[in-house]
mmCIF file of C-alpha atoms in Angstrom:
data_model
loop_
_atom_site.group_PDB
_atom_site.id
_atom_site.type_symbol
_atom_site.label_atom_id
_atom_site.label_comp_id
_atom_site.label_asym_id
_atom_site.label_seq_id
_atom_site.Cartn_x
_atom_site.Cartn_y
_atom_site.Cartn_z
ATOM 1 C CA UNK S 950 34.322 -42.551 43.998
ATOM 2 C CA UNK S 951 31.437 -43.892 46.085
ATOM 3 C CA UNK S 952 33.747 -45.114 48.811
ATOM 4 C CA UNK S 953 32.685 -42.808 51.642
ATOM 5 C CA UNK S 954 29.394 -42.563 53.464
ATOM 6 C CA UNK S 955 28.699 -39.098 52.265
ATOM 7 C CA UNK S 956 29.179 -40.151 48.614
ATOM 8 C CA UNK S 957 26.904 -43.231 48.879
ATOM 9 C CA UNK S 958 24.308 -41.127 50.740
ATOM 10 C CA UNK S 959 24.282 -38.630 47.752
ATOM 11 C CA UNK S 960 23.133 -41.648 45.572
ATOM 12 C CA UNK S 961 20.500 -42.676 48.166
ATOM 13 C CA UNK S 962 19.107 -39.267 48.570
ATOM 14 C CA UNK S 963 18.793 -38.738 44.812
ATOM 15 C CA UNK S 964 17.150 -42.114 44.492
ATOM 16 C CA UNK S 965 14.682 -41.573 47.386
ATOM 17 C CA UNK S 966 13.865 -37.900 47.020
ATOM 18 C CA UNK S 967 14.445 -37.498 43.409
ATOM 19 C CA UNK S 968 16.623 -34.401 44.090
ATOM 20 C CA UNK S 969 20.070 -33.759 45.610
ATOM 21 C CA UNK S 970 21.218 -30.485 47.144
ATOM 22 C CA UNK S 971 24.930 -29.551 46.998
ATOM 23 C CA UNK S 972 26.690 -29.834 50.328
ATOM 24 C CA UNK S 973 30.367 -29.323 51.010
ATOM 25 C CA UNK S 974 30.767 -32.903 52.321
ATOM 26 C CA UNK S 975 29.224 -34.283 49.097
ATOM 27 C CA UNK S 976 30.609 -31.847 46.577
ATOM 28 C CA UNK S 977 32.709 -34.413 44.589
ATOM 29 C CA UNK S 978 29.648 -36.713 44.491
ATOM 30 C CA UNK S 979 27.306 -33.948 43.351
ATOM 31 C CA UNK S 980 29.739 -32.790 40.581
ATOM 32 C CA UNK S 981 30.128 -36.477 39.382
ATOM 33 C CA UNK S 982 26.443 -36.967 39.248
ATOM 34 C CA UNK S 983 25.966 -33.677 37.502
ATOM 35 C CA UNK S 984 28.020 -34.986 34.603
ATOM 36 C CA UNK S 985 25.814 -38.121 34.157
ATOM 37 C CA UNK S 986 22.762 -38.270 31.884
ATOM 38 C CA UNK S 987 20.906 -39.627 34.931
ATOM 39 C CA UNK S 988 20.407 -36.078 36.366
ATOM 40 C CA UNK S 989 19.063 -32.753 35.320
ATOM 41 C CA UNK S 990 19.051 -29.242 36.733
ATOM 42 C CA UNK S 991 15.879 -28.431 38.647
ATOM 43 C CA UNK S 992 16.014 -24.713 38.205
ATOM 44 C CA UNK S 993 16.868 -24.336 41.818
ATOM 45 C CA UNK S 994 20.403 -23.155 42.768
ATOM 46 C CA UNK S 995 22.865 -26.077 43.527
ATOM 47 C CA UNK S 996 20.174 -28.765 43.211
ATOM 48 C CA UNK S 997 20.143 -31.860 40.811
ATOM 49 C CA UNK S 998 16.997 -33.794 39.840
ATOM 50 C CA UNK S 999 16.817 -37.452 38.837
ATOM 51 C CA UNK S 1000 15.842 -38.357 35.376
ATOM 52 C CA UNK S 1001 13.075 -40.830 36.093
ATOM 53 C CA UNK S 1002 13.826 -42.926 33.145
ATOM 54 C CA UNK S 1003 17.416 -43.575 34.544
ATOM 55 C CA UNK S 1004 16.253 -44.537 38.064
ATOM 56 C CA UNK S 1005 17.026 -48.203 37.347
ATOM 57 C CA UNK S 1006 20.633 -47.364 36.575
ATOM 58 C CA UNK S 1007 21.044 -45.342 39.738
ATOM 59 C CA UNK S 1008 19.567 -48.221 41.822
ATOM 60 C CA UNK S 1009 21.957 -50.607 40.124
ATOM 61 C CA UNK S 1010 25.030 -48.368 41.096
ATOM 62 C CA UNK S 1011 23.715 -48.319 44.698
ATOM 63 C CA UNK S 1012 23.426 -52.166 44.758
ATOM 64 C CA UNK S 1013 27.067 -52.279 43.553
ATOM 65 C CA UNK S 1014 28.673 -49.702 45.842
ATOM 66 C CA UNK S 1015 26.346 -50.176 48.944
ATOM 67 C CA UNK S 1016 24.755 -53.637 49.000
ATOM 68 C CA UNK S 1017 23.090 -52.964 52.293
ATOM 69 C CA UNK S 1018 21.429 -49.735 51.337
ATOM 70 C CA UNK S 1019 17.931 -51.122 51.639
ATOM 71 C CA UNK S 1020 18.360 -52.012 55.188
ATOM 72 C CA UNK S 1021 20.041 -48.618 55.918
ATOM 73 C CA UNK S 1022 17.124 -46.785 54.365
ATOM 74 C CA UNK S 1023 14.625 -48.820 56.444
ATOM 75 C CA UNK S 1024 16.513 -47.797 59.498
ATOM 76 C CA UNK S 1025 16.359 -44.167 58.625
ATOM 77 C CA UNK S 1026 12.634 -44.298 57.773
ATOM 78 C CA UNK S 1027 11.901 -46.204 61.134
ATOM 79 C CA UNK S 1028 13.518 -43.294 62.984
ATOM 80 C CA UNK S 1029 11.963 -40.517 60.962
ATOM 81 C CA UNK S 1030 15.495 -39.490 59.584
ATOM 82 C CA UNK S 1031 16.260 -38.200 56.160
ATOM 83 C CA UNK S 1032 18.855 -39.883 53.762
ATOM 84 C CA UNK S 1033 21.294 -37.075 54.237
ATOM 85 C CA UNK S 1034 24.709 -36.912 56.071
ATOM 86 C CA UNK S 1035 22.909 -35.296 59.021
ATOM 87 C CA UNK S 1036 20.339 -37.943 59.138
ATOM 88 C CA UNK S 1037 22.997 -40.661 58.885
ATOM 89 C CA UNK S 1038 25.000 -39.061 61.656
ATOM 90 C CA UNK S 1039 21.831 -39.002 63.867
ATOM 91 C CA UNK S 1040 21.182 -42.685 63.116
ATOM 92 C CA UNK S 1041 24.726 -43.685 63.994
ATOM 93 C CA UNK S 1042 24.535 -41.684 67.153
ATOM 94 C CA UNK S 1043 21.306 -43.362 68.124
ATOM 95 C CA UNK S 1044 22.731 -46.852 67.437
ATOM 96 C CA UNK S 1045 25.746 -46.092 69.567
ATOM 97 C CA UNK S 1046 23.604 -44.720 72.416
ATOM 98 C CA UNK S 1047 21.580 -47.919 72.478
ATOM 99 C CA UNK S 1048 24.732 -49.980 72.915
ATOM 100 C CA UNK S 1049 26.206 -48.131 75.904
ATOM 101 C CA UNK S 1050 27.479 -50.171 78.727
ATOM 102 C CA UNK S 1051 26.890 -49.259 82.447
ATOM 103 C CA UNK S 1052 28.903 -46.063 83.012
ATOM 104 C CA UNK S 1053 30.287 -44.232 86.081
ATOM 105 C CA UNK S 1054 29.009 -40.880 87.147
ATOM 106 C CA UNK S 1055 31.564 -38.985 85.157
ATOM 107 C CA UNK S 1056 33.771 -39.544 82.152
ATOM 108 C CA UNK S 1057 36.572 -37.848 80.460
ATOM 109 C CA UNK S 1058 35.069 -36.032 77.335
ATOM 110 C CA UNK S 1059 37.288 -38.070 75.044
ATOM 111 C CA UNK S 1060 36.064 -41.291 76.486
ATOM 112 C CA UNK S 1061 32.555 -40.074 76.323
ATOM 113 C CA UNK S 1062 33.037 -39.075 72.604
ATOM 114 C CA UNK S 1063 34.466 -42.523 71.799
ATOM 115 C CA UNK S 1064 31.285 -44.032 73.104
ATOM 116 C CA UNK S 1065 28.631 -41.823 71.613
ATOM 117 C CA UNK S 1066 30.389 -40.430 68.440
ATOM 118 C CA UNK S 1067 32.470 -41.839 65.742
ATOM 119 C CA UNK S 1068 35.818 -41.471 67.681
ATOM 120 C CA UNK S 1069 37.311 -39.836 70.701
ATOM 121 C CA UNK S 1070 38.393 -36.597 68.940
ATOM 122 C CA UNK S 1071 34.733 -36.005 67.598
ATOM 123 C CA UNK S 1072 32.642 -33.142 68.875
ATOM 124 C CA UNK S 1073 30.488 -34.023 71.962
ATOM 125 C CA UNK S 1074 27.372 -32.401 70.541
ATOM 126 C CA UNK S 1075 24.220 -31.836 72.653
ATOM 127 C CA UNK S 1076 22.603 -34.779 71.044
ATOM 128 C CA UNK S 1077 25.528 -37.004 71.971
ATOM 129 C CA UNK S 1078 25.835 -35.615 75.425
ATOM 130 C CA UNK S 1079 22.171 -36.209 75.984
ATOM 131 C CA UNK S 1080 22.661 -39.935 75.140
ATOM 132 C CA UNK S 1081 24.840 -40.063 78.184
ATOM 133 C CA UNK S 1082 22.042 -39.206 80.541
ATOM 134 C CA UNK S 1083 23.194 -37.479 83.629
ATOM 135 C CA UNK S 1084 26.785 -38.354 83.369
ATOM 136 C CA UNK S 1085 29.213 -35.391 83.905
ATOM 137 C CA UNK S 1086 31.827 -35.043 81.270
ATOM 138 C CA UNK S 1087 35.260 -33.720 82.218
ATOM 139 C CA UNK S 1088 38.203 -32.132 80.543
ATOM 140 C CA UNK S 1089 40.538 -33.496 83.210
ATOM 141 C CA UNK S 1090 42.966 -30.738 83.350
ATOM 142 C CA UNK S 1091 45.052 -30.194 86.402
ATOM 143 C CA UNK S 1092 46.710 -27.169 87.903
ATOM 144 C CA UNK S 1093 50.263 -27.353 89.222
ATOM 145 C CA UNK S 1094 50.749 -25.527 92.483
ATOM 146 C CA UNK S 1095 53.702 -24.454 94.779
ATOM 147 C CA UNK S 1096 51.602 -24.031 97.969
ATOM 148 C CA UNK S 1097 52.466 -22.042 101.078
ATOM 149 C CA UNK S 1098 53.036 -23.573 104.502
ATOM 150 C CA UNK S 1099 49.995 -24.883 106.221
ATOM 151 C CA UNK S 1100 47.649 -25.164 103.153
ATOM 152 C CA UNK S 1101 45.545 -28.241 103.321
ATOM 153 C CA UNK S 1102 43.233 -29.704 100.699
ATOM 154 C CA UNK S 1103 40.151 -31.375 101.965
ATOM 155 C CA UNK S 1104 37.722 -33.664 99.918
ATOM 156 C CA UNK S 1105 35.022 -36.038 100.995
ATOM 157 C CA UNK S 1106 37.684 -38.701 100.992
ATOM 158 C CA UNK S 1107 39.965 -36.927 103.475
ATOM 159 C CA UNK S 1108 42.592 -34.199 103.832
ATOM 160 C CA UNK S 1109 46.217 -33.826 102.790
ATOM 161 C CA UNK S 1110 48.755 -31.237 103.624
ATOM 162 C CA UNK S 1111 49.786 -29.727 100.322
ATOM 163 C CA UNK S 1112 52.847 -28.054 101.646
ATOM 164 C CA UNK S 1113 54.108 -31.236 103.129
ATOM 165 C CA UNK S 1114 53.664 -33.032 99.839
ATOM 166 C CA UNK S 1115 55.491 -30.057 98.042
ATOM 167 C CA UNK S 1116 58.296 -30.285 100.519
ATOM 168 C CA UNK S 1117 58.984 -33.778 99.112
ATOM 169 C CA UNK S 1118 58.074 -33.297 95.504
ATOM 170 C CA UNK S 1119 58.663 -29.551 94.982
ATOM 171 C CA UNK S 1120 55.066 -28.996 93.938
ATOM 172 C CA UNK S 1121 51.527 -30.605 93.956
ATOM 173 C CA UNK S 1122 48.892 -31.050 91.329
ATOM 174 C CA UNK S 1123 45.194 -30.604 91.787
ATOM 175 C CA UNK S 1124 42.960 -32.456 89.194
ATOM 176 C CA UNK S 1125 39.789 -31.119 87.791
ATOM 177 C CA UNK S 1126 37.824 -33.952 89.145
ATOM 178 C CA UNK S 1127 38.780 -33.102 92.726
ATOM 179 C CA UNK S 1128 38.004 -29.555 92.227
ATOM 180 C CA UNK S 1129 34.611 -30.465 90.765
ATOM 181 C CA UNK S 1130 34.087 -33.041 93.610
ATOM 182 C CA UNK S 1131 34.024 -30.482 96.371
ATOM 183 C CA UNK S 1132 37.703 -29.865 97.245
ATOM 184 C CA UNK S 1133 38.238 -27.109 99.669
ATOM 185 C CA UNK S 1134 41.400 -25.289 100.707
ATOM 186 C CA UNK S 1135 42.189 -24.684 104.343
ATOM 187 C CA UNK S 1136 44.960 -22.512 105.734
ATOM 188 C CA UNK S 1137 46.196 -18.984 105.059
ATOM 189 C CA UNK S 1138 47.006 -17.768 101.516
ATOM 190 C CA UNK S 1139 48.210 -14.094 101.370
ATOM 191 C CA UNK S 1140 48.173 -14.000 97.547
ATOM 192 C CA UNK S 1141 48.022 -16.163 94.506
ATOM 193 C CA UNK S 1142 50.364 -15.832 91.487
ATOM 194 C CA UNK S 1143 49.229 -17.246 88.077
ATOM 195 C CA UNK S 1144 52.462 -17.901 86.214
ATOM 196 C CA UNK S 1145 52.299 -18.526 82.361
ATOM 197 C CA UNK S 1146 55.551 -20.366 81.638
ATOM 198 C CA UNK S 1147 56.638 -23.558 83.232
ATOM 199 C CA UNK S 1148 60.337 -22.435 83.731
ATOM 200 C CA UNK S 1149 59.261 -19.252 85.506
ATOM 201 C CA UNK S 1150 56.797 -21.176 87.630
ATOM 202 C CA UNK S 1151 59.488 -23.665 88.817
ATOM 203 C CA UNK S 1152 62.296 -21.165 89.185
ATOM 204 C CA UNK S 1153 60.504 -18.308 91.056
ATOM 205 C CA UNK S 1154 61.739 -17.742 94.665
ATOM 206 C CA UNK S 1155 59.322 -18.850 97.257
ATOM 207 C CA UNK S 1156 57.457 -15.994 98.935
ATOM 208 C CA UNK S 1157 55.919 -16.671 102.375
ATOM 209 C CA UNK S 1158 52.198 -17.110 102.185
ATOM 210 C CA UNK S 1159 52.004 -16.935 98.391
ATOM 211 C CA UNK S 1160 50.409 -19.691 96.369
ATOM 212 C CA UNK S 1161 52.077 -20.161 92.925
ATOM 213 C CA UNK S 1162 49.951 -21.712 90.112
ATOM 214 C CA UNK S 1163 51.081 -22.556 86.705
ATOM 215 C CA UNK S 1164 48.569 -21.483 83.989
ATOM 216 C CA UNK S 1165 49.996 -22.903 80.659
ATOM 217 C CA UNK S 1166 48.687 -20.566 77.993
ATOM 218 C CA UNK S 1167 44.957 -20.960 77.105
ATOM 219 C CA UNK S 1168 44.512 -24.016 79.371
ATOM 220 C CA UNK S 1169 42.647 -21.995 81.890
ATOM 221 C CA UNK S 1170 39.606 -24.103 82.683
ATOM 222 C CA UNK S 1171 40.935 -25.820 85.602
ATOM 223 C CA UNK S 1172 42.638 -22.780 87.249
ATOM 224 C CA UNK S 1173 39.328 -20.835 87.151
ATOM 225 C CA UNK S 1174 37.940 -23.614 89.444
ATOM 226 C CA UNK S 1175 40.921 -22.939 91.754
ATOM 227 C CA UNK S 1176 40.148 -19.242 91.675
ATOM 228 C CA UNK S 1177 36.597 -19.987 92.956
ATOM 229 C CA UNK S 1178 38.263 -21.005 96.165
ATOM 230 C CA UNK S 1179 40.356 -17.991 96.474
ATOM 231 C CA UNK S 1180 37.654 -15.349 96.278
ATOM 232 C CA UNK S 1181 39.044 -13.121 99.083
ATOM 233 C CA UNK S 1182 42.655 -13.567 98.135
ATOM 234 C CA UNK S 1183 44.631 -10.996 95.875
ATOM 235 C CA UNK S 1184 45.442 -12.709 92.645
ATOM 236 C CA UNK S 1185 48.353 -11.593 90.360
ATOM 237 C CA UNK S 1186 49.118 -12.681 86.830
ATOM 238 C CA UNK S 1187 52.643 -13.000 85.584
ATOM 239 C CA UNK S 1188 53.248 -13.814 81.927
ATOM 240 C CA UNK S 1189 55.146 -12.906 78.724
ATOM 241 C CA UNK S 1190 54.623 -9.368 77.520
ATOM 242 C CA UNK S 1191 53.453 -10.275 74.042
ATOM 243 C CA UNK S 1192 50.067 -10.372 72.203
ATOM 244 C CA UNK S 1193 49.179 -13.894 73.365
ATOM 245 C CA UNK S 1194 50.167 -13.094 76.910
ATOM 246 C CA UNK S 1195 48.111 -9.961 76.855
ATOM 247 C CA UNK S 1196 45.096 -11.920 75.515
ATOM 248 C CA UNK S 1197 45.477 -14.493 78.171
ATOM 249 C CA UNK S 1198 45.464 -11.861 80.865
ATOM 250 C CA UNK S 1199 42.345 -10.217 79.462
ATOM 251 C CA UNK S 1200 40.571 -13.730 79.328
ATOM 252 C CA UNK S 1201 41.527 -14.527 82.877
ATOM 253 C CA UNK S 1202 40.358 -11.050 84.084
ATOM 254 C CA UNK S 1203 36.990 -11.855 82.525
ATOM 255 C CA UNK S 1204 36.808 -14.703 85.021
ATOM 256 C CA UNK S 1205 38.469 -12.650 87.863
ATOM 257 C CA UNK S 1206 37.791 -8.884 87.329
ATOM 258 C CA UNK S 1207 40.238 -7.837 90.198
ATOM 259 C CA UNK S 1208 43.152 -9.697 88.595
ATOM 260 C CA UNK S 1209 46.360 -7.692 88.855
ATOM 261 C CA UNK S 1210 49.008 -7.677 86.181
ATOM 262 C CA UNK S 1211 52.655 -8.094 87.212
ATOM 263 C CA UNK S 1212 54.790 -5.758 85.225
ATOM 264 C CA UNK S 1213 57.515 -4.452 87.516
ATOM 265 C CA UNK S 1214 59.256 -1.201 86.639
ATOM 266 C CA UNK S 1215 62.639 -2.803 86.387
ATOM 267 C CA UNK S 1216 61.385 -5.009 83.486
ATOM 268 C CA UNK S 1217 61.916 -1.940 81.321
ATOM 269 C CA UNK S 1218 65.794 -2.341 81.687
ATOM 270 C CA UNK S 1219 65.531 -5.405 79.450
ATOM 271 C CA UNK S 1220 63.834 -3.879 76.439
ATOM 272 C CA UNK S 1221 66.930 -3.064 74.505
ATOM 273 C CA UNK S 1222 68.894 -6.233 75.506
ATOM 274 C CA UNK S 1223 66.120 -8.824 75.580
ATOM 275 C CA UNK S 1224 63.328 -7.311 73.484
ATOM 276 C CA UNK S 1225 62.501 -9.320 70.419
ATOM 277 C CA UNK S 1226 60.519 -8.337 67.166
ATOM 278 C CA UNK S 1227 56.848 -9.257 67.304
ATOM 279 C CA UNK S 1228 53.891 -7.973 65.207
ATOM 280 C CA UNK S 1229 51.130 -6.861 67.584
ATOM 281 C CA UNK S 1230 47.644 -7.041 65.946
ATOM 282 C CA UNK S 1231 46.029 -3.712 65.428
ATOM 283 C CA UNK S 1232 42.773 -4.980 66.842
ATOM 284 C CA UNK S 1233 44.298 -5.951 70.177
ATOM 285 C CA UNK S 1234 43.187 -3.369 72.714
ATOM 286 C CA UNK S 1235 46.066 -2.383 74.987
ATOM 287 C CA UNK S 1236 44.736 0.846 76.245
ATOM 288 C CA UNK S 1237 44.123 -0.385 79.694
ATOM 289 C CA UNK S 1238 47.494 -2.420 79.733
ATOM 290 C CA UNK S 1239 50.564 -1.280 81.823
ATOM 291 C CA UNK S 1240 52.642 1.478 80.164
ATOM 292 C CA UNK S 1241 55.497 -1.003 79.320
ATOM 293 C CA UNK S 1242 53.132 -3.258 77.372
ATOM 294 C CA UNK S 1243 51.716 -0.249 75.442
ATOM 295 C CA UNK S 1244 55.262 0.870 74.482
ATOM 296 C CA UNK S 1245 56.161 -2.645 73.375
ATOM 297 C CA UNK S 1246 53.067 -2.849 71.267
ATOM 298 C CA UNK S 1247 53.838 0.434 69.610
ATOM 299 C CA UNK S 1248 57.425 -0.762 68.723
ATOM 300 C CA UNK S 1249 56.294 -4.275 67.695
ATOM 301 C CA UNK S 1250 58.438 -5.872 70.440
ATOM 302 C CA UNK S 1251 57.814 -8.366 73.126
ATOM 303 C CA UNK S 1252 59.666 -9.601 76.326
ATOM 304 C CA UNK S 1253 59.651 -13.117 77.858
ATOM 305 C CA UNK S 1254 59.087 -13.466 81.505
ATOM 306 C CA UNK S 1255 61.936 -15.843 82.524
ATOM 307 C CA UNK S 1256 64.699 -13.375 83.154
ATOM 308 C CA UNK S 1257 62.344 -11.468 85.511
ATOM 309 C CA UNK S 1258 61.352 -14.670 87.287
ATOM 310 C CA UNK S 1259 64.964 -15.125 88.690
ATOM 311 C CA UNK S 1260 65.651 -11.370 89.193
ATOM 312 C CA UNK S 1261 66.396 -10.857 92.896
ATOM 313 C CA UNK S 1262 64.071 -7.895 92.913
ATOM 314 C CA UNK S 1263 61.012 -9.851 91.834
ATOM 315 C CA UNK S 1264 59.843 -11.101 95.433
ATOM 316 C CA UNK S 1265 59.812 -7.530 96.822
ATOM 317 C CA UNK S 1266 58.040 -6.277 93.764
ATOM 318 C CA UNK S 1267 55.345 -8.878 94.032
ATOM 319 C CA UNK S 1268 54.935 -8.038 97.785
ATOM 320 C CA UNK S 1269 54.617 -4.445 96.734
ATOM 321 C CA UNK S 1270 51.419 -5.300 94.769
ATOM 322 C CA UNK S 1271 49.615 -6.299 97.923
#
């Protein structure tokens, strides 16, 4: 006990304010103090009061478990912050902000959090983001593409023939920073296909003029930036026919209302041989979904997309959607 900052702050708050509210992060400390003769119930729900005659014993405990508590309290008071977990977090954020080095114009959000929060996985709150000034924080996702012939990416740094790169590597990747930094696409794109699973993305037969983009599950932040550059191009989504695939399509359609769902009629042939059991949530709305999706939901079954990706009828079925 009294090893964590939250536990020690419970002692400090009780000493300074004479009361201590019960908080989830301090529940163990609150319970322990509630068993001691130093505290009493105040009559308010989930609140302890300090027995004034035992103040010295509480201060002695603080001296033992947190020798620097006096300096810490002075820092909180100087900044007008309370001796609570929230106040302590604000103090630590402020101290980190004051020690920031010179920074570039943009930072990965993990790097930014490591600088202005306790660690890189911590939330980049509004207060912490404000400490960065005008620095842009990035998720730094990327979108993998199989581009059509003649598609060129142009940025302020120059231009590159994406199809020429893909001819050597098989595909190209557009990073979020390039898309945020003014990347433009030049060339003819007849249609764009968003493919959920990596195997299907890699194994689909090329279709002249089509741009294939891999959209891995819910990682859609970067691909929506790509779609901003394809506003006059038909966009088709191709994913698993399961609850998650349905939700992903609905989510993408929120960003692109004219998004089309690729569910070719011949996919029905696989229901009995490839269909697998799956519990569809009752609150998942499939009323506007293709008929096959509705029937799968009614039977609590799902179908994966990979067999359709290599079906020789798929290119013509995709063309038929234009």
